[in-house]
């Protein structure tokens, strides 16, 4: 059974003016689809792995045959990253989180403003392509950056919130202004999804 691209859970232009429709369409329909196509190509050599969830695959890369492990790491992780990323955003969202995720952030970082500072620094400080993450590790919330395809599951953490800082995620609208993209993105964070991720962790 091949991996499939789920439809974007909202319209391409739903995150305007923060994320533009053209970028969303290219990012979801082309970039994400390409990762899935390449993942399926690699996995087709080993039908024994059929039926593994994408999370299981990324969590246990050591179990993947060596000749396809690199392709599975890159494309499988990016498939998972993007599947999460679309759900981590929503129209009419953003703002300061409340409930269990709001409390967990205040406990870990002192305040929401301080969390934002840490997260922004991680996203800005990632040299070249990669992701900034808010993850749960041993019951604690941490902010960290990972280069290229890195997903927290591969290092034993649970991903709660992630921001794609590959240039393909912002270049059409923001060109080299990564700081403006990051600042705008806080307006579309889907905190209710992040809260569900925390409850699962
Ligand atoms: Mn991307």
PDB file of N, CA and C in Angstrom, residues 26-63:
ATOM      1  N   UNK A  26       2.012  25.191  -4.576  1.00  0.00           N
ATOM      2  CA  UNK A  26       3.260  24.559  -5.014  1.00  0.00           C
ATOM      3  C   UNK A  26       3.835  23.674  -3.911  1.00  0.00           C
ATOM      4  N   UNK A  27       3.790  24.189  -2.705  1.00  0.00           N
ATOM      5  CA  UNK A  27       4.403  23.498  -1.568  1.00  0.00           C
ATOM      6  C   UNK A  27       3.681  22.170  -1.303  1.00  0.00           C
ATOM      7  N   UNK A  28       2.350  22.218  -1.303  1.00  0.00           N
ATOM      8  CA  UNK A  28       1.564  21.007  -1.038  1.00  0.00           C
ATOM      9  C   UNK A  28       1.510  20.088  -2.261  1.00  0.00           C
ATOM     10  N   UNK A  29       1.094  20.613  -3.404  1.00  0.00           N
ATOM     11  CA  UNK A  29       0.832  19.758  -4.566  1.00  0.00           C
ATOM     12  C   UNK A  29       2.108  19.263  -5.246  1.00  0.00           C
ATOM     13  N   UNK A  30       3.166  20.072  -5.193  1.00  0.00           N
ATOM     14  CA  UNK A  30       4.395  19.693  -5.906  1.00  0.00           C
ATOM     15  C   UNK A  30       5.470  19.180  -4.955  1.00  0.00           C
ATOM     16  N   UNK A  31       5.904  20.027  -4.007  1.00  0.00           N
ATOM     17  CA  UNK A  31       6.997  19.601  -3.121  1.00  0.00           C
ATOM     18  C   UNK A  31       6.605  18.378  -2.290  1.00  0.00           C
ATOM     19  N   UNK A  32       5.485  18.473  -1.591  1.00  0.00           N
ATOM     20  CA  UNK A  32       5.083  17.351  -0.733  1.00  0.00           C
ATOM     21  C   UNK A  32       4.813  16.101  -1.574  1.00  0.00           C
ATOM     22  N   UNK A  33       4.121  16.265  -2.697  1.00  0.00           N
ATOM     23  CA  UNK A  33       3.837  15.104  -3.563  1.00  0.00           C
ATOM     24  C   UNK A  33       5.129  14.432  -4.032  1.00  0.00           C
ATOM     25  N   UNK A  34       6.143  15.244  -4.350  1.00  0.00           N
ATOM     26  CA  UNK A  34       7.406  14.675  -4.840  1.00  0.00           C
ATOM     27  C   UNK A  34       8.074  13.824  -3.767  1.00  0.00           C
ATOM     28  N   UNK A  35       8.040  14.291  -2.513  1.00  0.00           N
ATOM     29  CA  UNK A  35       8.606  13.477  -1.426  1.00  0.00           C
ATOM     30  C   UNK A  35       7.888  12.123  -1.347  1.00  0.00           C
ATOM     31  N   UNK A  36       6.568  12.140  -1.490  1.00  0.00           N
ATOM     32  CA  UNK A  36       5.787  10.902  -1.385  1.00  0.00           C
ATOM     33  C   UNK A  36       6.087   9.969  -2.561  1.00  0.00           C
ATOM     34  N   UNK A  37       6.167  10.546  -3.754  1.00  0.00           N
ATOM     35  CA  UNK A  37       6.478   9.733  -4.940  1.00  0.00           C
ATOM     36  C   UNK A  37       7.830   9.045  -4.788  1.00  0.00           C
ATOM     37  N   UNK A  38       8.827   9.813  -4.311  1.00  0.00           N
ATOM     38  CA  UNK A  38      10.175   9.242  -4.155  1.00  0.00           C
ATOM     39  C   UNK A  38      10.216   8.213  -3.023  1.00  0.00           C
ATOM     40  N   UNK A  39       9.444   8.462  -1.973  1.00  0.00           N
ATOM     41  CA  UNK A  39       9.355   7.482  -0.876  1.00  0.00           C
ATOM     42  C   UNK A  39       8.751   6.177  -1.398  1.00  0.00           C
ATOM     43  N   UNK A  40       7.667   6.281  -2.149  1.00  0.00           N
ATOM     44  CA  UNK A  40       7.015   5.082  -2.683  1.00  0.00           C
ATOM     45  C   UNK A  40       7.931   4.332  -3.649  1.00  0.00           C
ATOM     46  N   UNK A  41       8.675   5.084  -4.457  1.00  0.00           N
ATOM     47  CA  UNK A  41       9.631   4.443  -5.380  1.00  0.00           C
ATOM     48  C   UNK A  41      10.635   3.609  -4.594  1.00  0.00           C
ATOM     49  N   UNK A  42      11.187   4.205  -3.544  1.00  0.00           N
ATOM     50  CA  UNK A  42      12.191   3.500  -2.745  1.00  0.00           C
ATOM     51  C   UNK A  42      11.575   2.274  -2.063  1.00  0.00           C
ATOM     52  N   UNK A  43      10.409   2.439  -1.466  1.00  0.00           N
ATOM     53  CA  UNK A  43       9.779   1.358  -0.703  1.00  0.00           C
ATOM     54  C   UNK A  43       9.295   0.220  -1.596  1.00  0.00           C
ATOM     55  N   UNK A  44       9.073   0.490  -2.874  1.00  0.00           N
ATOM     56  CA  UNK A  44       8.522  -0.535  -3.763  1.00  0.00           C
ATOM     57  C   UNK A  44       9.472  -1.732  -3.906  1.00  0.00           C
ATOM     58  N   UNK A  45      10.744  -1.532  -3.575  1.00  0.00           N
ATOM     59  CA  UNK A  45      11.705  -2.636  -3.639  1.00  0.00           C
ATOM     60  C   UNK A  45      11.519  -3.633  -2.492  1.00  0.00           C
ATOM     61  N   UNK A  46      10.853  -3.195  -1.431  1.00  0.00           N
ATOM     62  CA  UNK A  46      10.737  -4.041  -0.230  1.00  0.00           C
ATOM     63  C   UNK A  46       9.279  -4.128   0.249  1.00  0.00           C
ATOM     64  N   UNK A  47       8.498  -4.969  -0.414  1.00  0.00           N
ATOM     65  CA  UNK A  47       7.067  -5.076  -0.082  1.00  0.00           C
ATOM     66  C   UNK A  47       6.815  -5.490   1.374  1.00  0.00           C
ATOM     67  N   UNK A  48       7.838  -6.077   2.028  1.00  0.00           N
ATOM     68  CA  UNK A  48       7.673  -6.493   3.431  1.00  0.00           C
ATOM     69  C   UNK A  48       7.323  -5.336   4.348  1.00  0.00           C
ATOM     70  N   UNK A  49       7.702  -4.149   3.964  1.00  0.00           N
ATOM     71  CA  UNK A  49       7.472  -2.995   4.824  1.00  0.00           C
ATOM     72  C   UNK A  49       6.103  -2.348   4.575  1.00  0.00           C
ATOM     73  N   UNK A  50       5.337  -2.956   3.671  1.00  0.00           N
ATOM     74  CA  UNK A  50       3.997  -2.428   3.377  1.00  0.00           C
ATOM     75  C   UNK A  50       3.158  -2.330   4.640  1.00  0.00           C
ATOM     76  N   UNK A  51       2.418  -1.272   4.762  1.00  0.00           N
ATOM     77  CA  UNK A  51       1.494  -1.149   5.879  1.00  0.00           C
ATOM     78  C   UNK A  51       2.080  -0.430   7.079  1.00  0.00           C
ATOM     79  N   UNK A  52       3.381  -0.134   7.065  1.00  0.00           N
ATOM     80  CA  UNK A  52       3.957   0.637   8.164  1.00  0.00           C
ATOM     81  C   UNK A  52       3.481   2.081   8.086  1.00  0.00           C
ATOM     82  N   UNK A  53       3.108   2.632   9.224  1.00  0.00           N
ATOM     83  CA  UNK A  53       2.717   4.042   9.210  1.00  0.00           C
ATOM     84  C   UNK A  53       3.972   4.876   8.981  1.00  0.00           C
ATOM     85  N   UNK A  54       3.772   6.086   8.525  1.00  0.00           N
ATOM     86  CA  UNK A  54       4.917   6.956   8.250  1.00  0.00           C
ATOM     87  C   UNK A  54       5.672   7.266   9.554  1.00  0.00           C
ATOM     88  N   UNK A  55       4.948   7.341  10.664  1.00  0.00           N
ATOM     89  CA  UNK A  55       5.599   7.575  11.952  1.00  0.00           C
ATOM     90  C   UNK A  55       6.525   6.403  12.317  1.00  0.00           C
ATOM     91  N   UNK A  56       6.023   5.174  12.141  1.00  0.00           N
ATOM     92  CA  UNK A  56       6.838   3.982  12.440  1.00  0.00           C
ATOM     93  C   UNK A  56       8.094   3.964  11.584  1.00  0.00           C
ATOM     94  N   UNK A  57       7.913   4.333  10.330  1.00  0.00           N
ATOM     95  CA  UNK A  57       9.028   4.322   9.387  1.00  0.00           C
ATOM     96  C   UNK A  57      10.127   5.292   9.840  1.00  0.00           C
ATOM     97  N   UNK A  58       9.726   6.517  10.191  1.00  0.00           N
ATOM     98  CA  UNK A  58      10.695   7.563  10.555  1.00  0.00           C
ATOM     99  C   UNK A  58      11.327   7.281  11.918  1.00  0.00           C
ATOM    100  N   UNK A  59      10.541   6.667  12.805  1.00  0.00           N
ATOM    101  CA  UNK A  59      11.032   6.359  14.142  1.00  0.00           C
ATOM    102  C   UNK A  59      12.091   5.256  14.118  1.00  0.00           C
ATOM    103  N   UNK A  60      11.969   4.359  13.153  1.00  0.00           N
ATOM    104  CA  UNK A  60      12.823   3.162  13.126  1.00  0.00           C
ATOM    105  C   UNK A  60      13.612   3.049  11.834  1.00  0.00           C
ATOM    106  N   UNK A  61      14.326   4.088  11.490  1.00  0.00           N
ATOM    107  CA  UNK A  61      15.054   4.084  10.222  1.00  0.00           C
ATOM    108  C   UNK A  61      16.124   2.993  10.171  1.00  0.00           C
ATOM    109  N   UNK A  62      16.614   2.586  11.347  1.00  0.00           N
ATOM    110  CA  UNK A  62      17.641   1.541  11.389  1.00  0.00           C
ATOM    111  C   UNK A  62      17.148   0.215  10.816  1.00  0.00           C
ATOM    112  N   UNK A  63      15.804   0.033  10.844  1.00  0.00           N
ATOM    113  CA  UNK A  63      15.251  -1.234  10.344  1.00  0.00           C
ATOM    114  C   UNK A  63      15.097  -1.240   8.821  1.00  0.00           C
TER     115      UNK A  63
END
